[in-house]
Tab-separated table of C-alpha atoms in Angstrom:
chain	number	residue	atom	x	y	z
A	1	MET	CA	71.772	85.970	67.371
A	2	THR	CA	73.337	84.976	70.634
A	3	LEU	CA	76.498	86.199	72.293
A	4	HIS	CA	78.386	83.302	73.848
A	5	ARG	CA	80.894	83.952	76.584
A	6	GLY	CA	83.889	81.739	77.112
A	7	ARG	CA	87.125	81.566	79.061
A	8	GLY	CA	90.466	80.231	77.915
A	9	PHE	CA	93.677	79.472	79.727
A	10	ALA	CA	97.260	79.333	78.512
A	11	ALA	CA	100.664	79.107	80.130
A	12	ILE	CA	104.155	79.708	78.819
A	13	ASN	CA	107.724	78.861	79.703
A	14	TYR	CA	109.886	81.265	77.798
A	15	PRO	CA	113.626	80.764	77.219
A	16	ILE	CA	115.638	83.960	77.539
A	17	GLY	CA	118.006	84.454	74.618
A	18	MET	CA	119.298	81.868	72.174
A	19	ASN	CA	122.023	79.690	73.532
A	20	LEU	CA	123.397	77.899	70.518
A	21	GLY	CA	126.794	79.392	69.855
A	22	GLY	CA	127.412	81.801	72.700
A	23	ASP	CA	124.824	84.544	72.178
A	24	PRO	CA	127.373	87.154	73.293
A	25	SER	CA	126.961	90.811	74.079
A	26	GLN	CA	129.636	93.276	75.059
A	27	ALA	CA	129.737	96.536	76.989
A	28	LEU	CA	132.329	99.228	77.596
A	29	VAL	CA	132.189	101.662	80.507
A	30	HIS	CA	134.377	104.710	81.021
A	31	SER	CA	134.393	107.862	83.115
A	32	ASN	CA	134.446	111.306	81.577
A	33	PRO	CA	136.389	114.366	82.774
A	34	ASP	CA	133.342	115.523	84.746
A	35	GLY	CA	133.283	112.284	86.705
A	36	LYS	CA	130.203	110.956	84.973
A	37	PHE	CA	130.151	107.649	83.174
A	38	THR	CA	129.375	106.546	79.659
A	39	VAL	CA	128.216	103.018	78.885
A	40	THR	CA	128.939	102.153	75.271
A	41	LEU	CA	126.860	99.445	73.656
A	42	SER	CA	125.545	98.611	70.245
A	43	SER	CA	122.344	97.047	71.571
A	44	ILE	CA	119.184	98.494	70.130
A	45	ASP	CA	116.593	100.303	72.223
A	46	LEU	CA	113.470	100.383	70.099
A	47	GLY	CA	111.340	101.589	72.962
A	48	GLN	CA	111.488	98.542	75.200
A	49	GLY	CA	113.764	100.286	77.697
A	50	MET	CA	117.245	98.936	76.941
A	51	LYS	CA	118.825	102.315	77.712
A	52	SER	CA	116.901	102.764	80.958
A	53	VAL	CA	117.669	99.308	82.285
A	54	THR	CA	121.369	99.259	81.368
A	55	ARG	CA	121.678	102.740	82.865
A	56	GLN	CA	120.194	101.498	86.139
A	57	ILE	CA	122.423	98.413	86.123
A	58	ALA	CA	125.562	100.470	85.476
A	59	ALA	CA	124.688	103.009	88.183
A	60	GLU	CA	123.951	100.278	90.715
A	61	THR	CA	127.201	98.448	89.985
A	62	LEU	CA	129.376	101.564	89.910
A	63	GLY	CA	127.687	102.844	93.059
A	64	ILE	CA	126.812	106.229	91.588
A	65	PRO	CA	123.531	108.114	90.944
A	66	VAL	CA	121.642	106.996	87.861
A	67	GLU	CA	121.778	110.622	86.652
A	68	ASP	CA	125.566	110.263	86.345
A	69	VAL	CA	125.335	107.515	83.728
A	70	TYR	CA	124.826	108.054	80.028
A	71	VAL	CA	124.147	105.078	77.768
A	72	ASP	CA	125.396	105.485	74.238
A	73	THR	CA	124.031	102.730	72.095
A	74	ALA	CA	122.612	101.553	68.790
A	75	ASP	CA	125.627	102.225	66.592
A	76	SER	CA	127.579	99.105	65.640
A	77	ASP	CA	130.373	101.311	64.197
A	78	THR	CA	131.170	102.831	67.582
A	79	GLY	CA	129.869	100.334	70.132
A	80	PRO	CA	131.160	96.877	71.023
A	81	HIS	CA	129.436	93.891	69.495
A	82	CYS	CA	125.935	92.807	70.500
A	83	MET	CA	123.932	89.980	68.964
A	84	GLY	CA	120.855	92.184	68.972
A	85	SER	CA	117.559	93.003	70.623
A	86	PHE	CA	115.497	89.856	70.168
A	87	ALA	CA	114.553	86.684	72.034
A	88	SER	CA	113.976	88.778	75.173
A	89	ARG	CA	117.740	88.740	75.662
A	90	GLY	CA	118.557	92.418	76.166
A	91	THR	CA	118.226	92.789	79.924
A	92	HIS	CA	119.779	89.391	80.663
A	93	ARG	CA	122.702	89.294	78.231
A	94	VAL	CA	123.575	92.970	77.924
A	95	GLY	CA	122.808	93.594	81.589
A	96	ASN	CA	125.363	90.957	82.605
A	97	ALA	CA	127.952	92.448	80.243
A	98	VAL	CA	127.334	95.902	81.730
A	99	ILE	CA	127.804	94.552	85.255
A	100	GLN	CA	131.179	93.060	84.308
A	101	ALA	CA	132.333	96.253	82.607
A	102	ALA	CA	131.087	98.447	85.449
A	103	GLN	CA	132.789	96.264	88.071
A	104	GLU	CA	136.125	96.684	86.311
A	105	ALA	CA	135.648	100.454	86.054
A	106	ARG	CA	134.531	100.638	89.674
A	107	ALA	CA	137.701	98.868	90.799
A	108	VAL	CA	139.854	101.484	89.043
A	109	MET	CA	137.733	104.280	90.523
A	110	LEU	CA	138.171	102.867	94.032
A	111	ASP	CA	141.930	102.429	93.455
A	112	ALA	CA	142.139	106.071	92.456
A	113	ALA	CA	140.093	107.126	95.479
A	114	ALA	CA	142.256	104.973	97.769
A	115	GLU	CA	145.398	106.647	96.467
A	116	GLU	CA	143.912	110.089	97.115
A	117	LEU	CA	142.674	109.160	100.602
A	118	GLU	CA	145.795	107.112	101.374
A	119	VAL	CA	143.795	104.079	102.444
A	120	ASP	CA	143.323	100.501	101.278
A	121	PRO	CA	140.819	100.301	98.370
A	122	ALA	CA	139.255	97.250	100.041
A	123	ASP	CA	138.092	99.567	102.853
A	124	LEU	CA	136.169	101.870	100.516
A	125	VAL	CA	132.435	101.909	99.856
A	126	THR	CA	130.204	104.022	97.623
A	127	ASP	CA	127.018	105.663	98.899
A	128	GLY	CA	125.167	105.775	95.589
A	129	GLN	CA	125.000	109.568	95.916
A	130	GLY	CA	128.316	110.339	94.254
A	131	ASN	CA	130.625	109.807	97.237
A	132	ILE	CA	133.259	107.232	98.139
A	133	HIS	CA	134.180	106.874	101.788
A	134	VAL	CA	136.035	104.645	104.187
A	135	ARG	CA	133.723	101.980	105.562
A	136	GLY	CA	132.532	103.104	108.984
A	137	ALA	CA	134.141	106.547	108.602
A	138	PRO	CA	131.905	108.643	106.345
A	139	SER	CA	133.955	111.757	106.980
A	140	ARG	CA	136.974	110.266	105.209
A	141	SER	CA	135.434	110.647	101.781
A	142	ILE	CA	136.005	111.814	98.244
A	143	THR	CA	133.445	112.435	95.532
A	144	THR	CA	133.346	110.037	92.622
A	145	MET	CA	134.023	113.063	90.408
A	146	ALA	CA	137.185	113.973	92.337
A	147	ALA	CA	138.338	110.357	92.273
A	148	CYS	CA	137.820	110.068	88.525
A	149	GLN	CA	139.518	113.408	87.902
A	150	ALA	CA	142.474	112.426	90.082
A	151	ALA	CA	142.779	109.202	88.114
A	152	GLN	CA	142.723	111.019	84.824
A	153	PHE	CA	144.733	114.161	85.574
A	154	ARG	CA	147.155	113.074	88.302
A	155	GLN	CA	147.518	109.321	88.446
A	156	GLY	CA	147.343	108.564	84.741
A	157	LYS	CA	144.657	105.874	84.964
A	158	THR	CA	141.656	105.322	82.747
A	159	VAL	CA	138.599	104.625	84.852
A	160	SER	CA	137.157	102.127	82.442
A	161	GLY	CA	135.979	98.582	82.131
A	162	ARG	CA	135.189	95.917	79.577
A	163	GLY	CA	132.406	93.382	79.824
A	164	ILE	CA	131.118	90.461	77.858
A	165	PHE	CA	128.478	87.875	78.622
A	166	LEU	CA	128.608	84.546	76.916
A	167	ILE	CA	126.633	81.337	77.322
A	168	PRO	CA	129.025	78.431	76.708
A	169	LEU	CA	127.906	76.217	73.846
A	170	SER	CA	125.987	73.275	75.213
A	171	GLU	CA	127.334	69.932	74.008
A	172	VAL	CA	124.786	67.457	72.707
A	173	ASP	CA	124.920	63.983	74.187
A	174	PRO	CA	125.422	61.742	71.118
A	175	ASP	CA	123.387	58.910	72.637
A	176	THR	CA	120.392	60.712	74.083
A	177	GLY	CA	120.457	64.071	72.299
A	178	GLU	CA	120.281	65.655	75.716
A	179	MET	CA	121.633	69.197	76.020
A	180	THR	CA	121.078	72.384	77.979
A	181	PRO	CA	120.140	74.914	75.374
A	182	VAL	CA	118.729	77.422	77.827
A	183	SER	CA	120.033	78.739	81.125
A	184	CYS	CA	117.146	80.970	82.105
A	185	PHE	CA	113.384	80.671	81.722
A	186	ALA	CA	110.609	83.135	82.437
A	187	HIS	CA	107.072	81.923	83.054
A	188	ALA	CA	103.535	83.180	82.732
A	189	ALA	CA	99.916	82.088	82.785
A	190	MET	CA	96.836	83.891	81.677
A	191	ILE	CA	93.065	83.672	81.442
A	192	VAL	CA	91.226	85.409	78.634
A	193	GLU	CA	87.487	85.958	78.363
A	194	VAL	CA	85.797	86.355	74.999
A	195	GLU	CA	82.388	86.970	73.560
A	196	VAL	CA	81.504	85.149	70.329
A	197	ASP	CA	78.599	86.271	68.166
A	198	ASP	CA	77.143	83.121	66.574
A	199	GLU	CA	75.433	85.104	63.818
A	200	THR	CA	78.354	87.217	62.583
A	201	GLY	CA	81.230	85.072	63.827
A	202	GLU	CA	82.815	88.075	65.478
A	203	VAL	CA	85.005	87.538	68.515
A	204	SER	CA	85.704	90.237	71.070
A	205	VAL	CA	88.188	89.852	73.873
A	206	THR	CA	86.482	91.186	76.998
A	207	ASP	CA	88.967	90.550	79.795
A	208	MET	CA	92.532	89.396	80.390
A	209	LYS	CA	94.143	88.280	83.618
A	210	SER	CA	97.801	87.402	83.637
A	211	ALA	CA	100.583	86.468	86.011
A	212	TYR	CA	104.161	86.906	84.834
A	213	GLU	CA	107.253	85.619	86.576
A	214	VAL	CA	110.041	87.817	85.231
A	215	GLY	CA	112.914	87.301	87.630
A	216	ARG	CA	113.412	90.663	89.293
A	217	ALA	CA	111.476	93.505	87.688
A	218	LEU	CA	114.443	95.869	87.374
A	219	ASN	CA	112.167	98.673	86.232
A	220	PRO	CA	108.608	97.746	87.250
A	221	LYS	CA	106.936	100.450	85.176
A	222	LEU	CA	108.745	99.333	82.033
A	223	VAL	CA	107.876	95.710	82.754
A	224	GLU	CA	104.206	96.562	83.150
A	225	GLN	CA	104.308	98.655	79.992
A	226	GLN	CA	105.759	95.765	78.002
A	227	LEU	CA	103.222	93.305	79.370
A	228	ARG	CA	100.321	95.621	78.605
A	229	GLY	CA	101.454	96.509	75.108
A	230	GLY	CA	102.509	92.945	74.388
A	231	ALA	CA	99.143	91.497	75.392
A	232	TRP	CA	97.488	93.923	73.001
A	233	MET	CA	99.803	92.651	70.286
A	234	GLY	CA	98.974	89.046	71.187
A	235	MET	CA	95.265	89.847	71.033
A	236	SER	CA	95.861	91.413	67.644
A	237	HIS	CA	97.713	88.350	66.355
A	238	ALA	CA	94.958	86.114	67.725
A	239	ALA	CA	91.968	87.772	66.115
A	240	TRP	CA	93.011	90.622	63.838
A	241	GLU	CA	96.231	90.909	61.955
A	242	THR	CA	97.795	88.880	59.193
A	243	THR	CA	99.852	89.634	56.117
A	244	GLU	CA	98.633	86.490	54.337
A	245	PRO	CA	94.885	86.099	54.964
A	246	TYR	CA	94.518	83.321	52.381
A	247	TYR	CA	97.991	81.806	52.604
A	248	PRO	CA	99.438	80.323	50.397
A	249	ASP	CA	97.249	82.328	48.010
A	250	ARG	CA	98.674	85.829	48.020
A	251	ALA	CA	95.346	87.463	47.161
A	252	HIS	CA	93.759	90.052	49.424
A	253	GLY	CA	96.900	90.700	51.414
A	254	PRO	CA	96.882	94.087	53.110
A	255	VAL	CA	98.918	96.739	51.330
A	256	ASP	CA	98.528	99.573	53.832
A	257	PHE	CA	97.259	100.433	57.302
A	258	SER	CA	93.677	100.605	56.050
A	259	GLY	CA	93.766	96.928	55.137
A	260	TYR	CA	96.032	95.721	57.929
A	261	LEU	CA	93.683	95.160	60.817
A	262	MET	CA	94.678	95.797	64.402
A	263	PRO	CA	92.535	96.403	67.472
A	264	GLY	CA	91.982	100.108	67.945
A	265	PRO	CA	91.575	102.069	71.158
A	266	GLY	CA	87.892	101.112	71.230
A	267	ASP	CA	88.623	97.358	71.061
A	268	LEU	CA	90.648	97.032	74.249
A	269	ALA	CA	90.013	94.587	77.032
A	270	PRO	CA	90.817	95.313	80.671
A	271	HIS	CA	94.089	93.574	81.515
A	272	HIS	CA	94.810	92.665	85.127
A	273	ILE	CA	98.530	92.017	85.525
A	274	SER	CA	100.338	90.342	88.385
A	275	ILE	CA	104.118	90.435	88.365
A	276	LEU	CA	105.879	87.745	90.366
A	277	GLU	CA	109.524	88.245	91.175
A	278	ARG	CA	111.813	85.258	91.572
A	279	PRO	CA	115.308	86.582	90.852
A	280	ALA	CA	117.187	84.501	88.296
A	281	PRO	CA	120.529	83.157	89.598
A	282	ASP	CA	122.385	84.117	86.405
A	283	GLY	CA	120.405	87.293	85.647
A	284	PRO	CA	121.664	90.849	86.229
A	285	PHE	CA	120.346	91.606	89.726
A	286	GLY	CA	118.025	88.678	89.062
A	287	GLY	CA	116.397	90.125	85.952
A	288	LYS	CA	115.106	87.965	83.091
A	289	GLY	CA	113.206	89.433	80.143
A	290	PRO	CA	109.495	89.914	79.557
A	291	GLY	CA	109.910	91.154	75.992
A	292	GLU	CA	108.560	88.442	73.745
A	293	MET	CA	106.515	86.227	75.987
A	294	CYS	CA	104.168	89.070	76.834
A	295	ALA	CA	102.416	88.465	73.500
A	296	ASN	CA	102.663	84.674	73.186
A	297	PRO	CA	100.153	83.212	75.679
A	298	VAL	CA	97.331	85.491	74.539
A	299	LEU	CA	96.946	83.584	71.270
A	300	PRO	CA	96.245	80.090	72.661
A	301	ALA	CA	94.185	81.580	75.493
A	302	VAL	CA	91.916	83.356	72.991
A	303	VAL	CA	91.539	80.214	70.875
A	304	ASN	CA	90.767	78.150	73.993
A	305	ALA	CA	88.210	80.740	75.099
A	306	ILE	CA	86.441	80.512	71.745
A	307	TYR	CA	86.342	76.715	72.089
A	308	ASP	CA	84.905	77.162	75.576
A	309	ALA	CA	82.292	79.622	74.298
A	310	VAL	CA	80.985	77.855	71.181
A	311	GLY	CA	82.824	74.544	70.903
A	312	VAL	CA	84.646	75.508	67.727
A	313	ARG	CA	88.333	74.574	67.721
A	314	ILE	CA	90.299	76.933	65.469
A	315	ASP	CA	93.914	76.031	64.700
A	316	ASP	CA	94.710	78.624	62.072
A	317	LEU	CA	95.385	82.239	63.085
A	318	PRO	CA	94.079	84.838	63.094
A	319	VAL	CA	90.612	83.846	64.183
A	320	THR	CA	88.392	85.582	61.638
A	321	PRO	CA	84.579	85.738	61.640
A	322	GLU	CA	84.686	83.529	58.537
A	323	LYS	CA	86.565	80.763	60.337
A	324	VAL	CA	84.209	80.933	63.314
A	325	LEU	CA	81.120	80.766	61.080
A	326	ARG	CA	82.517	77.848	59.073
A	327	GLY	CA	83.243	76.021	62.318
A	328	LEU	CA	79.763	76.737	63.659
A	329	ARG	CA	78.163	75.504	60.446
A	330	ALA	CA	80.278	72.329	60.402
A	331	GLN	CA	79.139	71.342	63.884
A	332	GLY	CA	75.550	72.504	63.481
A	333	GLY	CA	75.596	75.629	65.616
A	334	ALA	CA	77.152	76.802	68.868
A	335	LYS	CA	77.966	74.089	71.394
A	336	PRO	CA	79.074	75.964	74.506
A	337	ARG	CA	81.366	73.965	76.766
A	338	ARG	CA	81.921	76.364	79.671
A	339	ARG	CA	84.675	74.334	81.220
A	340	LEU	CA	86.398	77.142	83.117
B	1	MET	CA	106.425	124.798	38.065
B	2	ALA	CA	107.213	127.621	40.410
B	3	LYS	CA	107.590	127.366	44.121
B	4	LYS	CA	104.959	129.275	46.010
B	5	PRO	CA	105.710	131.459	49.035
B	6	VAL	CA	103.571	130.518	52.048
B	7	THR	CA	103.262	132.560	55.216
B	8	PHE	CA	101.592	131.063	58.269
B	9	THR	CA	101.939	130.977	62.011
B	10	LEU	CA	103.641	127.936	63.476
B	11	ASN	CA	103.015	127.565	67.191
B	12	GLY	CA	102.280	131.283	67.437
B	13	THR	CA	105.308	132.509	65.480
B	14	GLU	CA	105.024	133.794	61.940
B	15	ARG	CA	106.947	131.612	59.518
B	16	ALA	CA	107.474	131.673	55.786
B	17	ALA	CA	108.606	128.990	53.400
B	18	PHE	CA	108.545	128.150	49.724
B	19	ALA	CA	106.171	125.312	48.965
B	20	ASP	CA	106.886	123.090	45.990
B	21	PRO	CA	103.896	122.330	43.798
B	22	GLY	CA	102.141	119.371	45.340
B	23	GLN	CA	104.298	119.416	48.464
B	24	ASN	CA	102.338	118.301	51.493
B	25	LEU	CA	102.252	120.197	54.767
B	26	LEU	CA	104.195	117.437	56.542
B	27	ASP	CA	107.126	117.901	54.204
B	28	LEU	CA	106.819	121.695	54.326
B	29	LEU	CA	106.979	121.601	58.132
B	30	ARG	CA	109.842	119.130	58.320
B	31	ARG	CA	112.036	120.361	55.469
B	32	GLY	CA	110.699	123.861	54.832
B	33	VAL	CA	110.787	125.216	58.378
B	34	GLY	CA	112.623	122.450	60.217
B	35	ASP	CA	109.903	121.318	62.645
B	36	LEU	CA	110.611	117.598	62.963
B	37	THR	CA	107.884	116.803	65.485
B	38	PRO	CA	105.214	115.740	62.957
B	39	LYS	CA	106.282	112.226	61.942
B	40	TYR	CA	106.259	110.637	58.518
B	41	GLY	CA	104.440	107.334	58.995
B	42	CYS	CA	102.518	106.217	55.937
B	43	ALA	CA	102.010	109.469	53.969
B	44	GLN	CA	98.540	108.364	52.966
B	45	GLY	CA	96.403	109.277	55.958
B	46	GLY	CA	96.410	105.842	57.563
B	47	CYS	CA	98.472	106.217	60.717
B	48	GLY	CA	98.031	109.660	62.286
B	49	ALA	CA	101.718	110.139	63.127
B	50	CYS	CA	101.741	113.447	61.213
B	51	THR	CA	98.696	114.943	62.990
B	52	VAL	CA	98.896	118.736	63.445
B	53	LEU	CA	96.305	121.346	64.305
B	54	ILE	CA	95.260	123.883	61.676
B	55	ASP	CA	93.222	126.713	63.170
B	56	GLY	CA	92.653	124.450	66.157
B	57	ALA	CA	91.319	121.417	64.283
B	58	PRO	CA	93.306	118.191	63.857
B	59	HIS	CA	94.529	117.428	60.354
B	60	LEU	CA	96.735	114.776	58.819
B	61	SER	CA	99.520	116.983	57.517
B	62	CYS	CA	100.447	114.388	54.885
B	63	LEU	CA	97.074	114.941	53.221
B	64	VAL	CA	97.150	118.759	53.342
B	65	LEU	CA	98.803	120.703	50.539
B	66	GLY	CA	101.500	122.926	51.987
B	67	GLU	CA	100.440	126.009	50.103
B	68	THR	CA	96.920	125.859	51.567
B	69	VAL	CA	98.050	126.938	55.043
B	70	GLU	CA	98.655	130.491	53.825
B	71	GLY	CA	97.530	132.821	56.615
B	72	ARG	CA	96.460	129.988	58.897
B	73	ALA	CA	97.615	128.911	62.357
B	74	VAL	CA	99.459	125.601	62.520
B	75	GLU	CA	100.248	123.907	65.828
B	76	THR	CA	102.608	120.983	66.336
B	77	ALA	CA	103.960	119.115	69.340
B	78	ALA	CA	107.016	121.407	69.221
B	79	GLY	CA	104.811	124.230	70.510
B	80	LEU	CA	103.298	122.371	73.452
B	81	SER	CA	105.875	123.058	76.114
B	82	GLY	CA	107.096	126.422	77.283
B	83	ALA	CA	109.031	126.730	80.538
B	84	ALA	CA	107.192	123.644	81.762
B	85	LEU	CA	105.828	120.604	80.012
B	86	HIS	CA	102.279	120.799	78.677
B	87	PRO	CA	99.910	118.854	80.980
B	88	LEU	CA	99.434	116.287	78.221
B	89	GLN	CA	103.187	115.768	77.914
B	90	GLU	CA	103.442	115.465	81.687
B	91	ALA	CA	100.594	112.937	81.693
B	92	PHE	CA	102.125	110.880	78.875
B	93	MET	CA	105.353	110.749	80.873
B	94	VAL	CA	103.703	109.812	84.179
B	95	HIS	CA	101.554	107.126	82.563
B	96	PHE	CA	104.386	105.698	80.440
B	97	ALA	CA	102.214	106.370	77.394
B	98	ALA	CA	105.071	105.845	74.937
B	99	GLN	CA	107.579	103.177	74.105
B	100	CYS	CA	109.215	103.888	70.763
B	101	GLY	CA	107.576	107.325	70.732
B	102	TYR	CA	106.926	107.546	67.021
B	103	CYS	CA	103.162	108.013	67.398
B	104	THR	CA	103.487	110.345	70.383
B	105	PRO	CA	103.552	113.785	68.670
B	106	GLY	CA	100.458	112.854	66.657
B	107	MET	CA	98.742	111.411	69.727
B	108	LEU	CA	99.484	114.591	71.683
B	109	MET	CA	97.999	116.803	68.983
B	110	ALA	CA	94.910	114.610	68.580
B	111	ALA	CA	94.454	114.724	72.350
B	112	LYS	CA	94.969	118.482	72.494
B	113	ALA	CA	92.336	118.996	69.794
B	114	LEU	CA	89.917	116.901	71.828
B	115	LEU	CA	90.557	118.598	75.168
B	116	ASP	CA	90.458	122.094	73.632
B	117	GLN	CA	86.925	121.330	72.395
B	118	THR	CA	85.799	118.935	75.125
B	119	PRO	CA	87.645	119.514	78.398
B	120	LYS	CA	85.822	116.677	80.180
B	121	PRO	CA	85.568	113.879	77.607
B	122	THR	CA	84.229	110.420	78.339
B	123	ARG	CA	86.481	107.425	77.782
B	124	GLU	CA	84.548	106.722	74.572
B	125	GLU	CA	85.248	110.249	73.327
B	126	VAL	CA	88.957	109.788	74.029
B	127	GLU	CA	88.956	106.468	72.165
B	128	GLU	CA	87.208	108.130	69.236
B	129	ALA	CA	89.601	111.090	69.212
B	130	ILE	CA	92.714	108.904	68.914
B	131	SER	CA	91.148	106.231	66.736
B	132	GLY	CA	92.961	107.608	63.684
B	133	ASN	CA	96.337	107.391	65.403
B	134	LEU	CA	98.049	104.008	65.305
B	135	CYS	CA	100.284	102.848	68.141
B	136	ARG	CA	102.203	99.577	67.904
B	137	CYS	CA	103.784	99.511	71.350
B	138	THR	CA	101.549	100.559	74.213
B	139	GLY	CA	98.221	98.840	73.540
B	140	TYR	CA	96.615	102.326	73.809
B	141	GLU	CA	95.527	101.879	77.430
B	142	PRO	CA	98.284	104.083	78.939
B	143	ILE	CA	97.559	106.755	76.320
B	144	ILE	CA	93.846	106.781	77.131
B	145	ALA	CA	94.647	106.877	80.857
B	146	ALA	CA	97.036	109.800	80.323
B	147	ILE	CA	94.492	111.858	78.398
B	148	LEU	CA	91.740	111.141	80.915
B	149	SER	CA	94.049	112.131	83.767
B	150	VAL	CA	94.517	115.577	82.221
B	151	ALA	CA	90.746	115.927	81.845
B	152	ASN	CA	90.254	114.901	85.481
B	153	GLY	CA	93.087	117.074	86.759
B	154	SER	CA	94.736	113.995	88.261
B	155	VAL	CA	97.930	113.678	86.217
B	156	ARG	CA	100.124	113.017	89.241
B	157	ALA	CA	97.476	111.288	91.354
């Protein structure tokens, strides 16, 4: 028995969202009687941080503390339409819709403040701490709460805004087929190290190094969390999990968690993550979306690493010990390449 | 068949409920006494989301008959925090050890059982302790880091 070490490389260009037919998302923003704001969406937060990121975006645009924003989402009966949380589109699409809605609400809030302070709304700025004041004259100020209450109880204005983000449908050139299906790409590259046992065919991932270009990391901790969890999922898809182990034969498919293999806490590989920030021109505060591509490059990198380690090229996932052993037998044993 | 009265302590408070024949502890906790922190994942002992402590030891509440906790002490994630968060909860927060959060109550109880018995576990012991608890989001690393930080007294370091 010999353990063979190998390294594999993979890179990805990931399109944010799906651009055929608009891919719209909407947002509504309004102030409440206590001067705090509600962002109403129907976008789903299934743990990826949709609520956190849209809350930050709304607070930044309105110019108020993040604590003063509540995001009400995930109910398509009460929220405006959203295409959904998929294709890494949440931050980019919904974030842009929230900016538009928050800008409209902010304009009403500043109008209300201007009326109370008897100044021109164009002269007003927010301090992000819950105050609106005249530019260059911080003493001439009003709290955002007082401004919103004045709007509601004295001036008869709703401090509210509507937002939608839409990618115009890209026409296809009839002669060349050329089109622009995607407005925003994120990028990543990674190197994976594996150990392949040439007697049992087992593969263990021993190290991962990745660099992700995600636009601006609007919430760096959430970005890192997605990349870390996503790489684990990619590793799992590469060498563990499948619902159809003998596809198209349906036999031996897992029926529960005991039969559905995933790497456990003892199977982890250290993952060194670099996050590169190149703000996207059409992204909310430059943000793109790391959601889906955090899992993708792990799969080819693992397969390439196995090829590097033992010379067996596997093109059918997941990489099981059986496939490795069959490959080794077909080529008469391990033929390490060690290219990287 | 008749319901059976069961009296037990839940997070230090005496509670009573009627257990249906065959009703598991998970269901008794969630519907009988209204503690929704143990989660219903697979109901066959495969995921760990329903982990609770019975007399200090971790159990999969989906595999425990409700009526068998008569006179015993049951602990769930609902009992972890008092005026302040439990150090494990604090550590899970600081280390971003949750995304969707569904596995978190079970993870917390598995971790508490470990640290109550072994205050200074090795990384391998932490991995072993949570190996029956599935997580789909985090890749486990932040969870392991959170538990180790409590053991090392470096939650906020």
